[in-house]
């Protein structure tokens, strides 16, 4: 019986170990929620290129989740070679708290290490029955708005800041009125999911809410994947420029000796091929040529930037830190 | 093999369960540990076996001080109140257990178990499971199992209490015969004085964790050392009163008895054995006037409940054997104790 | 009326119970199976035999294969100690044994992150020696073992208490060593209870989500156990595949239930 137990234990450990050593060359990309489909295609394309270039079989592994949660996992030691998160602040957090990424990461790649951009739009049910056209409509009494929790979700932070930017413009810079607007907005939110994908499923699958605030890419994806004419995308007149950044995790690539591979992987995102894949998955390409080619896929709207609003450091302290504007807006 | 315990003390948390108990049991003796529940008799048995560790004192098996020895090295046979047969093993393997754990050869096991099966009259039952046996049969298997490794001493904890009245009587007589046959030193715990008296060579009477009296059944009956002993042996009634001069007087002053010379004055209990009281006609010149309240017959014994004296003190009298014309409830009679013991206190 | 009322109440209660169970248990189970086979056997087979699903199944089995034996041994030792001995710290052991059941699995997972994470007490040392715990097999195994720790012990403790210590004491007076006591008396008497506990423990280990979710890192094809993989499939809109994988877990659950009924009946008969 004891021998049997020890044998079973050894077998189990071997089995576990074999699971851990399945691939020849391995790269782990830790990403946020709505990029699942994007990176599936990127990984296939890049692996093909890498095989041609080096003869190595490459397996890119993915982990997806709320952007803030994913950053936390890297800080806690998740050995990701690259992180492709929703906002710079989350990568800054890794650089600061975990020191796995060098502080100057954003300067190491073009466009502030942001190969493509996106924005925040509305997804409503077919025929727009609640007649939601802009940010002002979201605070209408009785309307249900679905957005994830900005404490853990990057997408939700953009949602929050897009609403904030609109309100500041609407009320001519009066922060008190803008805060009141957010308070009314969150009063209309029935559930705060932990990630953009969770919020999408809440809205689309479980049928909760009248409006989903989400990434442009996610809204278009839902329309295509689940749509069958059930949903409509509403693009408000103004929104925010979302810049999801990418970075090599220095501590990990140095230990695993994968820096070359990781850097090549991220640079691939900037190539015309990478940019086109991003555009096909509804992310706005930086490359002007590719952007021109896909211009009819993206509506033009006025976009505020995070920098204009004060930068992530200030915005985080003001809005998302404990006791910040989000906490005030959701306090009972 | 003689057994001796010296100055044993044992606490269960705050409860002082054995108080300075010393006792010697001679080789081949059959001794009953008797007492009310909670008086410490079972604990002493378990201390002798090693199932409990004493706080203080020593346990000697013959010339060996086994006070610190673990149970399995003491080689005692222990029979539990509820038999504790191994429910997953058949009769044969139950009895063979002590031999199996000693890794004895199969032939020896076979022979010894056969011998024991015959001794406890269970031949043919060896492949039954305990659940398929009657209570008496289970108890006999438990005995055979305890005897298998030829223990130096056999300890039985309330061995008959879980059995029916009739089975209990049969098994008692059988155990006595068995003991006479194997002559293993034997201690058994019981709260039933009848059982103790019928079986034991000597009886040890416990009270509140200490030994009250040790002796043959006859000694305990004839020379009880205290009112407690008398009362525990049964069929006794204690009357509260006081001794003054040559007289004992009941609390209400209505009843009086002469006392032996030299008995100290002060509060004293008069102990009357129920069958040592005479029932006299109402017109008799001596005795206390009484009225019959109730009659209760149990076979050869008739118990009469009376109210004695002006204070209507309740008193019971037992008439044994032929008692002629029985009194009727309501009858006026007189009663007189033939024999009385006085206990100060 | 007085006699008819309890009758009506009884039927009402039975109907309410059946309705409640139907909506809460039978319906979801039916939905899982219907969705799993919504595109036919072929699609179900493709989903289950998908590389990443197979990896997840292997990982879950490996985790259970470690957690169950450890918990069986630890559970047996703990239950025996608790049932038979009075010792200092007994209440502490009882409390610790209940802890995994009373704290949220997510909290349990976080505790392991705090211990073994890069910012945790042991994390830096582990990382320097290139021995990954959190976000790797050992962490998932530890979290699962922790969450399922009480299951065998909790099964055996009442059984041991009901059986009482007397047979064990009898074995000791008959000269059994502790080892002989264990093999010849304790284990044979507990065998069906152990089987029952093992089934419970295995089912839970295969199905554990919360604690594993925290320590897994959700790396596709590597640290996703079957339940986590189901979540990933669902989040990526592969609903049929998610339900196909879920139907495997449902099957394990149902098998466990049947086995427990059979074993439960055997335990009942042994008394």
mmCIF file of C-alpha atoms in Angstrom, chain A residues 1 5 9 12 15-16 18-19 26 28 36-37 40 61-64 72-73 75-78 97-98 100 197 200-201 205 218 221-222 225-226 251 255, chain C residues 52 55 58-59 61-62 65-66 69-70 73 113 116-119 127 130 134-135 137 183 213 216-222 232 234-239:
data_model
loop_
_atom_site.group_PDB
_atom_site.id
_atom_site.type_symbol
_atom_site.label_atom_id
_atom_site.label_comp_id
_atom_site.label_asym_id
_atom_site.label_seq_id
_atom_site.Cartn_x
_atom_site.Cartn_y
_atom_site.Cartn_z
ATOM 1 C CA UNK A 1 0.000 0.000 0.000
ATOM 2 C CA UNK A 5 1.422 5.307 -2.794
ATOM 3 C CA UNK A 9 3.368 10.007 -6.234
ATOM 4 C CA UNK A 12 2.094 12.038 -10.712
ATOM 5 C CA UNK A 15 3.194 13.458 -15.338
ATOM 6 C CA UNK A 16 3.201 16.996 -13.980
ATOM 7 C CA UNK A 18 6.015 16.232 -18.586
ATOM 8 C CA UNK A 19 3.204 18.750 -18.787
ATOM 9 C CA UNK A 26 8.472 28.417 -25.421
ATOM 10 C CA UNK A 28 4.729 33.049 -22.566
ATOM 11 C CA UNK A 36 -7.469 36.333 -26.929
ATOM 12 C CA UNK A 37 -8.369 36.067 -30.612
ATOM 13 C CA UNK A 40 -4.003 33.459 -31.433
ATOM 14 C CA UNK A 61 1.614 30.248 -24.663
ATOM 15 C CA UNK A 62 -1.095 32.636 -23.583
ATOM 16 C CA UNK A 63 -2.587 33.680 -20.315
ATOM 17 C CA UNK A 64 -5.497 36.106 -20.286
ATOM 18 C CA UNK A 72 -0.198 41.343 -10.070
ATOM 19 C CA UNK A 73 0.577 37.781 -11.186
ATOM 20 C CA UNK A 75 4.748 40.810 -9.648
ATOM 21 C CA UNK A 76 4.080 37.595 -7.745
ATOM 22 C CA UNK A 77 6.405 35.682 -10.028
ATOM 23 C CA UNK A 78 4.429 34.408 -13.003
ATOM 24 C CA UNK A 97 6.655 46.761 -7.235
ATOM 25 C CA UNK A 98 8.161 43.629 -8.751
ATOM 26 C CA UNK A 100 10.915 42.469 -13.131
ATOM 27 C CA UNK A 197 -14.496 39.576 -21.215
ATOM 28 C CA UNK A 200 -19.093 41.067 -22.297
ATOM 29 C CA UNK A 201 -20.438 37.661 -21.307
ATOM 30 C CA UNK A 205 -24.759 35.852 -22.812
ATOM 31 C CA UNK A 218 -14.419 43.732 -28.185
ATOM 32 C CA UNK A 221 -15.837 41.012 -32.064
ATOM 33 C CA UNK A 222 -19.088 40.434 -30.206
ATOM 34 C CA UNK A 225 -18.931 36.180 -33.010
ATOM 35 C CA UNK A 226 -22.187 36.330 -31.110
ATOM 36 C CA UNK A 251 13.976 39.363 -15.235
ATOM 37 C CA UNK A 255 16.841 33.931 -16.685
ATOM 38 C CA UNK C 52 -5.112 21.874 -24.814
ATOM 39 C CA UNK C 55 -3.288 18.726 -21.383
ATOM 40 C CA UNK C 58 -3.736 15.313 -17.670
ATOM 41 C CA UNK C 59 -2.846 18.159 -15.343
ATOM 42 C CA UNK C 61 -5.462 13.956 -13.051
ATOM 43 C CA UNK C 62 -1.848 14.474 -11.995
ATOM 44 C CA UNK C 65 -3.066 11.732 -8.063
ATOM 45 C CA UNK C 66 -0.858 13.642 -5.638
ATOM 46 C CA UNK C 69 -2.898 9.983 -1.436
ATOM 47 C CA UNK C 70 -1.449 12.794 0.670
ATOM 48 C CA UNK C 73 -2.611 9.519 4.785
ATOM 49 C CA UNK C 113 0.806 33.381 -3.338
ATOM 50 C CA UNK C 116 5.588 31.340 -2.448
ATOM 51 C CA UNK C 117 5.012 34.338 -4.741
ATOM 52 C CA UNK C 118 7.982 36.426 -5.910
ATOM 53 C CA UNK C 119 7.124 39.032 -3.265
ATOM 54 C CA UNK C 127 13.172 31.908 -7.704
ATOM 55 C CA UNK C 130 14.913 28.173 -10.198
ATOM 56 C CA UNK C 134 3.385 29.409 -7.733
ATOM 57 C CA UNK C 135 2.038 29.511 -11.316
ATOM 58 C CA UNK C 137 2.505 22.382 -11.018
ATOM 59 C CA UNK C 183 -2.988 -2.895 9.527
ATOM 60 C CA UNK C 213 -7.448 29.878 -10.264
ATOM 61 C CA UNK C 216 -2.361 28.826 -11.728
ATOM 62 C CA UNK C 217 -1.491 31.895 -13.831
ATOM 63 C CA UNK C 218 -3.924 30.550 -16.455
ATOM 64 C CA UNK C 219 -1.220 29.610 -18.932
ATOM 65 C CA UNK C 220 -2.976 27.836 -21.766
ATOM 66 C CA UNK C 221 -1.793 24.304 -22.334
ATOM 67 C CA UNK C 222 0.359 24.404 -19.239
ATOM 68 C CA UNK C 232 -11.028 29.875 -20.896
ATOM 69 C CA UNK C 234 -16.159 29.819 -22.424
ATOM 70 C CA UNK C 235 -14.481 33.230 -22.329
ATOM 71 C CA UNK C 236 -13.287 32.696 -25.890
ATOM 72 C CA UNK C 237 -16.810 32.005 -27.102
ATOM 73 C CA UNK C 238 -16.123 28.290 -27.715
ATOM 74 C CA UNK C 239 -19.320 27.425 -25.903
#
